[in-house]
mmCIF file of C-alpha atoms in Angstrom:
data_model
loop_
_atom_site.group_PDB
_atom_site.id
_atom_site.type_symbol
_atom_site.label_atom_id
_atom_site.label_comp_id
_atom_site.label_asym_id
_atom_site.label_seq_id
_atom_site.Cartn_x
_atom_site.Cartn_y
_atom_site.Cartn_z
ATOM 1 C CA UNK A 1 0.000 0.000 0.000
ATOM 2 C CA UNK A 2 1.352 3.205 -0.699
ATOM 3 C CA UNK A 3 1.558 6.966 1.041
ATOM 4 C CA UNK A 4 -0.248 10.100 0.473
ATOM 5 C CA UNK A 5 2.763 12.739 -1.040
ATOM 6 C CA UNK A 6 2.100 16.741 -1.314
ATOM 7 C CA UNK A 7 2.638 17.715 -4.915
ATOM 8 C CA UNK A 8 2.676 20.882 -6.360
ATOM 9 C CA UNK A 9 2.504 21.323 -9.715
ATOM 10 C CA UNK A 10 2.156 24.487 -12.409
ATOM 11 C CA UNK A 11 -0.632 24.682 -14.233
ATOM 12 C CA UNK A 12 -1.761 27.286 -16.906
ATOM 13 C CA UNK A 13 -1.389 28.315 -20.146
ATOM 14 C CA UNK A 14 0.799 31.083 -22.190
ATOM 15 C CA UNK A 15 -1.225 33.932 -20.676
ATOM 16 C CA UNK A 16 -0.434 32.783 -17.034
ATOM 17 C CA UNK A 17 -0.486 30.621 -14.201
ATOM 18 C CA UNK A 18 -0.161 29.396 -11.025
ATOM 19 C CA UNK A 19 1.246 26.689 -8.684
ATOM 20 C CA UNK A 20 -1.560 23.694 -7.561
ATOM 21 C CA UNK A 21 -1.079 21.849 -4.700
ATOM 22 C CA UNK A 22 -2.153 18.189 -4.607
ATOM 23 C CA UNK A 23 -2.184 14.957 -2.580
ATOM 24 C CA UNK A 24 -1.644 12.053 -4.629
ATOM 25 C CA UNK A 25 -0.688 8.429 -3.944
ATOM 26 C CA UNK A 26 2.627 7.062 -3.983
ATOM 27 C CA UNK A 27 4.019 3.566 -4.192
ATOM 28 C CA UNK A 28 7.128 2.084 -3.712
ATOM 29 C CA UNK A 29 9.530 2.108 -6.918
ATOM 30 C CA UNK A 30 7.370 4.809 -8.729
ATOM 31 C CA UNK A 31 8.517 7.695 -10.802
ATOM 32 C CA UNK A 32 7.304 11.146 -10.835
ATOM 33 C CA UNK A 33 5.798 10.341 -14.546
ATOM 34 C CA UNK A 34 3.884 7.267 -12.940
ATOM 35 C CA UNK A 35 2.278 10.128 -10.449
ATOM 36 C CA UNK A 36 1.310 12.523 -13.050
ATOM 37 C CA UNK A 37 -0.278 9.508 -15.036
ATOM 38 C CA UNK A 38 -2.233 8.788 -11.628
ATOM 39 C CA UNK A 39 -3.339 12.838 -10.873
ATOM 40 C CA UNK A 40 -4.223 12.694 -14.388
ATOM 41 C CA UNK A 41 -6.308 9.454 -13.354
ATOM 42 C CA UNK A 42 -8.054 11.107 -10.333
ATOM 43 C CA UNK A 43 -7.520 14.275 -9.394
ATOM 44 C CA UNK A 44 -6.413 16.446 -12.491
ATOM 45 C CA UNK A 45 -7.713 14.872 -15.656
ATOM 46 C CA UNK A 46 -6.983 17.787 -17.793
ATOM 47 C CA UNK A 47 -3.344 17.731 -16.788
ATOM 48 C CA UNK A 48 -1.237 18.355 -19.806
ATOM 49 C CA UNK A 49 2.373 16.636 -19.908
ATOM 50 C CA UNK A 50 4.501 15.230 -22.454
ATOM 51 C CA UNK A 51 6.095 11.454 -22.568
ATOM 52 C CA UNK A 52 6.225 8.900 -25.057
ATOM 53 C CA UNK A 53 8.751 5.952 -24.056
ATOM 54 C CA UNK A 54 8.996 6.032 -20.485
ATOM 55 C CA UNK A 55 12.509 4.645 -20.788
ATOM 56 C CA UNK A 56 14.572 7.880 -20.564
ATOM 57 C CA UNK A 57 15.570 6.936 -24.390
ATOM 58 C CA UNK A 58 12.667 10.277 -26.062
ATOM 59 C CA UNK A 59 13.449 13.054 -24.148
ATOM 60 C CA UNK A 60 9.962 13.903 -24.135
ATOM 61 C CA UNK A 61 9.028 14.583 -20.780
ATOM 62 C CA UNK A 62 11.653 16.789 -19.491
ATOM 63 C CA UNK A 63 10.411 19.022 -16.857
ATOM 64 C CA UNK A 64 11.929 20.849 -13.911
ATOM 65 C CA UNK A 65 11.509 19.102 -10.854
ATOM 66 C CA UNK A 66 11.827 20.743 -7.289
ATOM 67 C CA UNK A 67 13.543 23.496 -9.428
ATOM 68 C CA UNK A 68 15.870 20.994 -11.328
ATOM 69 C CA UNK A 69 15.571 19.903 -14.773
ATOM 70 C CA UNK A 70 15.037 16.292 -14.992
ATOM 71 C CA UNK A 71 13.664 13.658 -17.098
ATOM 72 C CA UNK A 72 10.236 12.728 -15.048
ATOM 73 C CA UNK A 73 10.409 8.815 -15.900
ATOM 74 C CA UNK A 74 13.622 8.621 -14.844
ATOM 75 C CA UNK A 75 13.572 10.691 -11.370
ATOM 76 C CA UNK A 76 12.359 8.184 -9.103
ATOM 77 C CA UNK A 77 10.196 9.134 -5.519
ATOM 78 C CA UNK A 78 12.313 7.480 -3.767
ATOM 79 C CA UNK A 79 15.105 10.382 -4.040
ATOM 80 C CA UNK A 80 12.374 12.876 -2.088
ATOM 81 C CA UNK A 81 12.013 12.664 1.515
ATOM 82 C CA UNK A 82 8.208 11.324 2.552
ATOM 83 C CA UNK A 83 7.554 14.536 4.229
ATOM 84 C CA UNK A 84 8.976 16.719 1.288
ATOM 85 C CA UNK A 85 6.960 19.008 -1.606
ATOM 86 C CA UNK A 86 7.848 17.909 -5.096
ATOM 87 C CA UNK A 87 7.162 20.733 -6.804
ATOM 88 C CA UNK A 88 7.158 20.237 -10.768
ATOM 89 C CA UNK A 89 6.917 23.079 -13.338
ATOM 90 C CA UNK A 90 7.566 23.416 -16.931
ATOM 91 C CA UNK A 91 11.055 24.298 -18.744
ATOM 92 C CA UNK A 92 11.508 27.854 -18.232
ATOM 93 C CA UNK A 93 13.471 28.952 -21.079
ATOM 94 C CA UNK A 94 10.892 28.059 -23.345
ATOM 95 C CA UNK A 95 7.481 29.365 -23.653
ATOM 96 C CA UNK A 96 4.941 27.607 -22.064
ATOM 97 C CA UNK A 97 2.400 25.658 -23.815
ATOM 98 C CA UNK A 98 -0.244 24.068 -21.556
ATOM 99 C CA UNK A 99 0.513 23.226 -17.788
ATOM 100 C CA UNK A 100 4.153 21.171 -18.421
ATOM 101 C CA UNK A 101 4.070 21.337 -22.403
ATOM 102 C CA UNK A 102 6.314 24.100 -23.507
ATOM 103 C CA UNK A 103 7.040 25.162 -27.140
ATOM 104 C CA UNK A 104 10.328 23.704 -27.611
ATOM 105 C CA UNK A 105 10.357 24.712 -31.233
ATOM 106 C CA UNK A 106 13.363 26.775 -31.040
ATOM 107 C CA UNK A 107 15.466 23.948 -31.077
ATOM 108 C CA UNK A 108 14.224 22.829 -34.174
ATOM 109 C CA UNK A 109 14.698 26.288 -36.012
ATOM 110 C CA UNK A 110 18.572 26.172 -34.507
ATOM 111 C CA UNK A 111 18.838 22.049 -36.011
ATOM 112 C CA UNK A 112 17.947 23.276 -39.443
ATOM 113 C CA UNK A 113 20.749 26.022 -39.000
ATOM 114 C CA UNK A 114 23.121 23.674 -38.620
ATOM 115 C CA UNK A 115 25.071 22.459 -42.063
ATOM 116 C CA UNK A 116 24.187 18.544 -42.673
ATOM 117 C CA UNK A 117 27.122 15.890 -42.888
ATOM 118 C CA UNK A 118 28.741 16.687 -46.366
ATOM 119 C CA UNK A 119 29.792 12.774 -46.921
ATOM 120 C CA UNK A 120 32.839 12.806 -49.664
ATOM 121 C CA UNK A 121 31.510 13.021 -53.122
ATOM 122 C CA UNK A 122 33.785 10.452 -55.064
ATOM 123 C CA UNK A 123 32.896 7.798 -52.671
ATOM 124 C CA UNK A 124 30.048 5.483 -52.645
ATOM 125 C CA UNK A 125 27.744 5.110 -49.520
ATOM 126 C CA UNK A 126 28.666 1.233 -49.157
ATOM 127 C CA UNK A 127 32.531 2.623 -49.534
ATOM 128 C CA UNK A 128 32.526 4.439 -46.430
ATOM 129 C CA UNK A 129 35.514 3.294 -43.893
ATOM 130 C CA UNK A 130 36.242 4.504 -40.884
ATOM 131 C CA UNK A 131 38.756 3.231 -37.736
ATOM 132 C CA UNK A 132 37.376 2.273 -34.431
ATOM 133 C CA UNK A 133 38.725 5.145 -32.693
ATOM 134 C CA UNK A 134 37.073 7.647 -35.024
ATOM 135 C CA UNK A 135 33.661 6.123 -34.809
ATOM 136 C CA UNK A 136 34.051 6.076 -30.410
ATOM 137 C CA UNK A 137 35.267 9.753 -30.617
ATOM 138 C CA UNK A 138 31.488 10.890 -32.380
ATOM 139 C CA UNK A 139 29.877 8.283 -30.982
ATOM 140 C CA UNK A 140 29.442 10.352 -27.331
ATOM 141 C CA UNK A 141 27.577 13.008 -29.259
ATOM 142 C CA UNK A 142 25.077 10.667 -30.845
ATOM 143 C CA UNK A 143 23.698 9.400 -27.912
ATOM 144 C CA UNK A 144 21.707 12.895 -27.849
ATOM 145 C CA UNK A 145 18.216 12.062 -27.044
ATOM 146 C CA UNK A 146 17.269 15.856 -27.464
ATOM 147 C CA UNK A 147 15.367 16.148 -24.153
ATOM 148 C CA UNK A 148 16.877 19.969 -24.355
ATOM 149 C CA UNK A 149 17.474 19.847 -20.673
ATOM 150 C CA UNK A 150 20.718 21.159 -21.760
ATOM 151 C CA UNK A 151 19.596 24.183 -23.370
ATOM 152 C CA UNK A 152 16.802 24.687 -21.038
ATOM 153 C CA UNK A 153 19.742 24.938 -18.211
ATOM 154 C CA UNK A 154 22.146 27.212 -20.552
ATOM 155 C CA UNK A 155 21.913 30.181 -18.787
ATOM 156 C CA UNK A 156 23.025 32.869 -22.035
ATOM 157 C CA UNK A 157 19.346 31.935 -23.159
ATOM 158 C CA UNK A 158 17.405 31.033 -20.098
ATOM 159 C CA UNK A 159 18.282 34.822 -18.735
ATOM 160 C CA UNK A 160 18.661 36.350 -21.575
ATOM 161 C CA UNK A 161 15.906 35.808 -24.543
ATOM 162 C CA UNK A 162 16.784 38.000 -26.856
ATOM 163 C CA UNK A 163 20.311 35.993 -27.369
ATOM 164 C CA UNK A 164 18.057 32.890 -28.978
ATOM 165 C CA UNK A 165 18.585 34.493 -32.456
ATOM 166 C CA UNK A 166 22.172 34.548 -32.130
ATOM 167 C CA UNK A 167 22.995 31.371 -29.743
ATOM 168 C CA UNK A 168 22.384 27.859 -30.824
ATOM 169 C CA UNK A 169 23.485 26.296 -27.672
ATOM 170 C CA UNK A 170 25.227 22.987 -26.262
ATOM 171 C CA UNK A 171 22.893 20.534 -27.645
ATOM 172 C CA UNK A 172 23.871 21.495 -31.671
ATOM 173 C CA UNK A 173 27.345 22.632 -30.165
ATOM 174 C CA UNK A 174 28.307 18.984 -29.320
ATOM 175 C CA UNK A 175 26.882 18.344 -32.697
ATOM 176 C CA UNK A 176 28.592 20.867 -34.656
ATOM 177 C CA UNK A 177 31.829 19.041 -32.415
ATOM 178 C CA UNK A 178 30.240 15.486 -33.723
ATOM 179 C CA UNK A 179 30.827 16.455 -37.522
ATOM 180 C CA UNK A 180 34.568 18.309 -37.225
ATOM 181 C CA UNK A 181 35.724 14.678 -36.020
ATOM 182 C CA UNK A 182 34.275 13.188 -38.443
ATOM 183 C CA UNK A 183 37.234 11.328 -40.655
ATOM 184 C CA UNK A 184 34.360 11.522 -43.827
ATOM 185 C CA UNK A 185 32.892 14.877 -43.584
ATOM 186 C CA UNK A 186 34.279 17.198 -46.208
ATOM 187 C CA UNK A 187 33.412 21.022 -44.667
ATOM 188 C CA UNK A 188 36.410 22.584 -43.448
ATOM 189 C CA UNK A 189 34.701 25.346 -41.739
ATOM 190 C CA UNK A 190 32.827 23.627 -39.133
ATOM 191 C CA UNK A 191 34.809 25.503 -36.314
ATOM 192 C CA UNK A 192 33.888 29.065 -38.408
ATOM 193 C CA UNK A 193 30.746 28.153 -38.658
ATOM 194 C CA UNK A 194 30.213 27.748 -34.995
ATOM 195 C CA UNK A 195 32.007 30.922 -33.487
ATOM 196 C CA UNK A 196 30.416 33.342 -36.242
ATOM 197 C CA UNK A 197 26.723 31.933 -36.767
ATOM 198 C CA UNK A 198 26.009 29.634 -33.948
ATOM 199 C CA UNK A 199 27.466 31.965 -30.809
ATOM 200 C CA UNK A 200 30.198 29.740 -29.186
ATOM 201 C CA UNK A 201 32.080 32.509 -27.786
ATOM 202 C CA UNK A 202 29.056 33.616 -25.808
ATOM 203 C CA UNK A 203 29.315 30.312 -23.490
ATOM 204 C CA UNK A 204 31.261 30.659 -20.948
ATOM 205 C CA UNK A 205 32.011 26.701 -19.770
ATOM 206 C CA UNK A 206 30.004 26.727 -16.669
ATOM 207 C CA UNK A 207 29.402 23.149 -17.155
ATOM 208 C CA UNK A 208 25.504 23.202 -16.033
ATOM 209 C CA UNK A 209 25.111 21.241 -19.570
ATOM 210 C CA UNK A 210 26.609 18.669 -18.804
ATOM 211 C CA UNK A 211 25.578 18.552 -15.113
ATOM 212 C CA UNK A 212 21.695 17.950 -16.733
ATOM 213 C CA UNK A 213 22.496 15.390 -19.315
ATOM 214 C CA UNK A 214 20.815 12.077 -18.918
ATOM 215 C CA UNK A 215 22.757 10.457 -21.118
ATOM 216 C CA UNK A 216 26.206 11.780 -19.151
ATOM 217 C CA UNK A 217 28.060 13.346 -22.365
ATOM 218 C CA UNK A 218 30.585 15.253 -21.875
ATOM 219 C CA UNK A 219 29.254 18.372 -23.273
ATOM 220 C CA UNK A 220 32.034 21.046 -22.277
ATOM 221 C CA UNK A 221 34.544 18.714 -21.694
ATOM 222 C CA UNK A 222 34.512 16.657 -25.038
ATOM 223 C CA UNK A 223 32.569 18.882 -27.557
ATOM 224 C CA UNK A 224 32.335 22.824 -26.672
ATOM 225 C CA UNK A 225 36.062 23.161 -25.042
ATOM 226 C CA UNK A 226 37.701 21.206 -27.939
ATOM 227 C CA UNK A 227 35.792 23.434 -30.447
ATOM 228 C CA UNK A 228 36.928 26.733 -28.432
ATOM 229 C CA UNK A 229 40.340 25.767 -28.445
ATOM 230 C CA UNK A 230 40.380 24.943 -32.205
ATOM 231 C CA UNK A 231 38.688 28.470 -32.515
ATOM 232 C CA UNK A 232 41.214 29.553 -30.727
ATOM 233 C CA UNK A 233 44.342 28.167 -32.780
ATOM 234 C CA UNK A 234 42.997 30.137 -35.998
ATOM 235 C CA UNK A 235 41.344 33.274 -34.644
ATOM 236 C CA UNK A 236 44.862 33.993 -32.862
ATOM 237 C CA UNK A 237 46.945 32.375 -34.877
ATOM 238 C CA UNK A 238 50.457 34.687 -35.086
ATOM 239 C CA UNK A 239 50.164 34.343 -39.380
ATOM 240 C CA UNK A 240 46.603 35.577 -39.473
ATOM 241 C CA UNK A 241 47.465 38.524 -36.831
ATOM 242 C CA UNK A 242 50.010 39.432 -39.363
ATOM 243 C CA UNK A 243 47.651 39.024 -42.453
ATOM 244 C CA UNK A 244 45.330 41.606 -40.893
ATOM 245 C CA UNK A 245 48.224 43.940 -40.120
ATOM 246 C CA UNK A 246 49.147 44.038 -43.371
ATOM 247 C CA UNK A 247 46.126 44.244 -44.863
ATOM 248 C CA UNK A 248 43.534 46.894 -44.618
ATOM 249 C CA UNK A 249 40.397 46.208 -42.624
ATOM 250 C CA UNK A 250 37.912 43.925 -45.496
ATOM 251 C CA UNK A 251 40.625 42.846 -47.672
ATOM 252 C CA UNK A 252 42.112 39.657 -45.244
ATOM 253 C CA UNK A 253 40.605 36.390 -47.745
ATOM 254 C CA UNK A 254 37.268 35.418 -46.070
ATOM 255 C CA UNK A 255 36.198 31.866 -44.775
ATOM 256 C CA UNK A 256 33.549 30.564 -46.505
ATOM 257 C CA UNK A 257 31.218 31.318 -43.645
ATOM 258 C CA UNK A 258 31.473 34.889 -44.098
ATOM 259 C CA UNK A 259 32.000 34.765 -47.821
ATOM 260 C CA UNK A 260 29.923 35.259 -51.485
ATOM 261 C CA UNK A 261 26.123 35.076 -50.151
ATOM 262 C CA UNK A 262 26.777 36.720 -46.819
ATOM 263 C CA UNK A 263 28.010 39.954 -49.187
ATOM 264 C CA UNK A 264 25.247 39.355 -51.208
ATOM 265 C CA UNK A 265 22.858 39.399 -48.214
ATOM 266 C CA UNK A 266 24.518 42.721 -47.313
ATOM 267 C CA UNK A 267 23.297 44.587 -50.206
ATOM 268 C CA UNK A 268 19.798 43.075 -50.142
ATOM 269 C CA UNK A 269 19.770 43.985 -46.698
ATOM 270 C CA UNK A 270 20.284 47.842 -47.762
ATOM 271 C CA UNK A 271 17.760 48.064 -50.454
ATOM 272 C CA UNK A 272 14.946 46.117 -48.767
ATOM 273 C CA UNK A 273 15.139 48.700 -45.569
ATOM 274 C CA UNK A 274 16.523 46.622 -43.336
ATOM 275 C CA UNK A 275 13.853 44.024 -42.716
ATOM 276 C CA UNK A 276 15.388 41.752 -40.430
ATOM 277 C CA UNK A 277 12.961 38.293 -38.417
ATOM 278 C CA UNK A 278 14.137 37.003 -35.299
ATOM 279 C CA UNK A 279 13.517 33.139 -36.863
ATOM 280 C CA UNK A 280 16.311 34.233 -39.452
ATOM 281 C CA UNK A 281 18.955 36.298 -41.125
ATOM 282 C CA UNK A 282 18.748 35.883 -44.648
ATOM 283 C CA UNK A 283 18.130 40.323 -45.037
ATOM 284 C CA UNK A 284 15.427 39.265 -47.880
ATOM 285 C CA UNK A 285 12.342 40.860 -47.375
ATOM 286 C CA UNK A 286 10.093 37.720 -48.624
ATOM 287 C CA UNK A 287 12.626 35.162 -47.426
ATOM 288 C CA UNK A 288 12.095 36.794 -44.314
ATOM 289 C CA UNK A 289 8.673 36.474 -44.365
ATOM 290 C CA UNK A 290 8.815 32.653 -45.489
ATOM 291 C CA UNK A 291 11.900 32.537 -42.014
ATOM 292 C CA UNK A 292 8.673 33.599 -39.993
ATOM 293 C CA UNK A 293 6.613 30.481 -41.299
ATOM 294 C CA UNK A 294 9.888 28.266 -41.009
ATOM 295 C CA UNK A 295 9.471 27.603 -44.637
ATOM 296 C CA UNK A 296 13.140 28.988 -46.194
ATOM 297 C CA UNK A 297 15.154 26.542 -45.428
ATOM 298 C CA UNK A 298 18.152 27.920 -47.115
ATOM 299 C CA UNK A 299 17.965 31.241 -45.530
ATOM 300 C CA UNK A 300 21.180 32.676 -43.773
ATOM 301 C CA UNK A 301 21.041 32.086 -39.902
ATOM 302 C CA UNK A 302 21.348 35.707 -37.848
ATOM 303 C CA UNK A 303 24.787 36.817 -36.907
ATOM 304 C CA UNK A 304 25.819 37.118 -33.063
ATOM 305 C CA UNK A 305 26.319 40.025 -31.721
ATOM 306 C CA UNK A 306 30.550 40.266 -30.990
ATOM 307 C CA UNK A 307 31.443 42.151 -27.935
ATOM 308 C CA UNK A 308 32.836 45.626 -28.502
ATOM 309 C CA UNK A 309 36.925 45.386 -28.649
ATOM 310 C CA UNK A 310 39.493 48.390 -30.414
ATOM 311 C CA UNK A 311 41.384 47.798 -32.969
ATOM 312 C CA UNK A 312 44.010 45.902 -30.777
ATOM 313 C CA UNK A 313 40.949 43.206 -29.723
ATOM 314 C CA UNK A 314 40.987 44.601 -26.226
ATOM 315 C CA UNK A 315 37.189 45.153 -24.531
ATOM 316 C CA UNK A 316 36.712 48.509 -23.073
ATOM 317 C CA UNK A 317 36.684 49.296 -19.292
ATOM 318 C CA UNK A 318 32.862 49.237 -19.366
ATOM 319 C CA UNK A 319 32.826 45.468 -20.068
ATOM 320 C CA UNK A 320 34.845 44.706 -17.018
ATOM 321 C CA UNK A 321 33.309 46.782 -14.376
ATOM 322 C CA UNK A 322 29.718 45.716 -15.434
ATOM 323 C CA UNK A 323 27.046 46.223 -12.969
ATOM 324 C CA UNK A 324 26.434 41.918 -12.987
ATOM 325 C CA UNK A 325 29.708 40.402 -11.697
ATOM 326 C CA UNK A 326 27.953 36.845 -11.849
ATOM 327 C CA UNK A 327 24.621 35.144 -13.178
ATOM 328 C CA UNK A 328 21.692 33.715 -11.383
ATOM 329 C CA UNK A 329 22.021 30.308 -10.329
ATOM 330 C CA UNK A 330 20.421 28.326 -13.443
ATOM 331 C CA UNK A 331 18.053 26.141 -11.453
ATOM 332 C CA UNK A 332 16.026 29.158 -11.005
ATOM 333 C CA UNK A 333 15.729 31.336 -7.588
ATOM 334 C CA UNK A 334 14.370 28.650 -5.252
ATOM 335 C CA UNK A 335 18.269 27.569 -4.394
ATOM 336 C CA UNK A 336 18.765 27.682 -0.924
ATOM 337 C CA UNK A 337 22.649 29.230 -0.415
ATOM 338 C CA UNK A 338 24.784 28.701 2.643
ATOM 339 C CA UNK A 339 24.784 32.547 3.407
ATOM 340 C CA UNK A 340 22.236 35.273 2.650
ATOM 341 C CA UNK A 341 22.297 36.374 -1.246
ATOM 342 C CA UNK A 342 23.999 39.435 -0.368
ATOM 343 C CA UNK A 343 26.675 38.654 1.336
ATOM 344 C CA UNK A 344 28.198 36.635 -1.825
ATOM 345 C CA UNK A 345 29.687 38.203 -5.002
ATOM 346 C CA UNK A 346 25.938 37.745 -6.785
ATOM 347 C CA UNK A 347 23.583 40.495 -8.043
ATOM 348 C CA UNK A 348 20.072 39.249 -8.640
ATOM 349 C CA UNK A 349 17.987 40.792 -11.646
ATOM 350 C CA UNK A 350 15.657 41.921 -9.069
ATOM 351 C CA UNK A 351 17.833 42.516 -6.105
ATOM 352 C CA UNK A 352 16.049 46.515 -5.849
ATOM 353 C CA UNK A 353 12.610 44.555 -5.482
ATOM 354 C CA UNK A 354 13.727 41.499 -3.231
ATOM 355 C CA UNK A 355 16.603 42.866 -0.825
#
């Protein structure tokens, strides 16, 4: 026989909610996806909530649970003390559907983004060879199963919306990774490609990726550091600094990234006014239009916005002495810190309305 539990779960819709509290049963070896099923049994019938396999192999109920993004078949009760509120809302960096159904359709937009394999042309499919070690190297990365806890937890986008345009995050990061090792794809500008349209530089390794994975992958470890360091090795390499000193600002040879359509785009851009989508980049007043409907799929994804830096790549004094010496914790304000907030090196959003 089981025991009553106090839930507390969010329910609403995208023009607001609120928090529900409910008692529900509980039995021994359950998961917090066998208690929704039961509320939605009993108590709550028109709960909404996502989940398809129940095996922690979809990704399709990901939640936030007691302020933590989890995977609700695979977070068991028996992790929560008997006497303890499991409170269970929906992802907060994307907007909110019904109840725990959020519009995760962002993610989508950013997979299309992202260049395909580009297999080698002179060389059948039944052809392909590859060594052991190359196939294990990838292999982390494909065990995605695109839950998006990952970029639900990615603080540059969870605080900040208005860098989704320019910020693809860790889950097509380790893919962008996936495809550089790759012995048989042919695009050389894979690590381009990521600093200039995707937004690497604007994570700053704080490892809550990979502290949310499911599936353990090394996110910063194996995929985003390795593709900052190999950033790194041509942005500052001592043969490009001299190209650019030599050459006048617009006349160093482009990557392909930046090259032929981008220019193109450019003068569009001008004599179409400017129109500019936040779904995409491509400066074209009707392929922007089609970007809003998701229908261009060869549209050119947004640029990131670079930090300001002089001509010697230095960042001003403003940048250092910002008025936010740290972010919010990522799991949202209910963390419970070891001293009050303001005695630590931490400035909240709303620290005028709280402190």
């Amino acid at each position: 026989m089981g025991s009553r539990r106090q839930f507390r779960i969010w329910r609403g819709d995208a023009s607001g909610g609120d928090l529900t509290d409910y008692q529900v049963e509980v039995n021994e070896g359950e998961v917090v996806l066998d208690v929704l099923h039961r509320l939605q049994a009993t108590d709550a019938p028109d709960l909404a909530c996502r989940w398809n396999c129940k095996a922690g192999k979809c990704g399709s109920c990901s939640m936030e649970i007691n302020g933590r993004p989890r995977l609700s078949c695979m977070t068991r009760m028996s992790t929560f003390e008997e006497t303890e509120t499991v409170t269970v809302t929906p992802l907060r960096t994307f907007p909110v559907i019904r109840d725990l159904v959020t519009d995760v359709s962002y993610n989508y937009e950013k997979a299309r983004e992202t260049p395909a394999f580009a297999p080698p042309a002179d060389v059948a499919p039944g052809d392909y060879r590859m060594r052991q070690v190359d196939v294990e190297r990838s292999q982390e990365f494909r065990k995605c199963i695109e839950c998006f806890l990952c970029q639900t937890v990615c603080h540059v986008v969870r605080d900040h919306e208005e860098n989704k345009h320019a910020f693809a995050g860790p889950r097509y990061f380790i893919r962008a990774a996936e495809l550089d090792m790759h012995p048989l794809d042919t695009r050389t500008d894979r690590k381009e490609y990521a600093q200039a349209e995707q937004g690497l530089g604007f994570c700053n390794i704080t490892k809550c990726c990979t502290e949310v994975c499911p599936e353990h992958i090394k996110i910063t470890d194996n995929g985003i550091i390795p593709m900052k360091e190999r950033v790194v090795d041509r942005r500052y390499d001592p043969l490009v600094w001299l190209g650019n000193k030599i050459f006048r600002r617009g006349q160093v040879p482009q990557t392909s990234v930046s090259s032929g359509q981008h220019e193109d785009a450019v003068h569009s851009h001008a004599a179409s006014g400017g129109v500019h989508s936040h779904a995409g980049g491509s400066h074209d007043a009707s392929a922007e239009v089609q970007a809003q409907q998701g229908l261009n799929w060869h549209r050119e994804v947004p640029k990131p916005t670079m930090p300001p830096v002089d001509d010697n790549g230095k960042l001003p004094l403003t940048e250092l002495t910002f008025d936010r010496p740290a972010a919010p914790s990522p799991f949202g304000d209910d963390v419970t810190f070891p001293l009050p907030p303001e005695h630590l090196n931490f400035v909240h959003p709303n620290q005028d309305e709280q402190y």
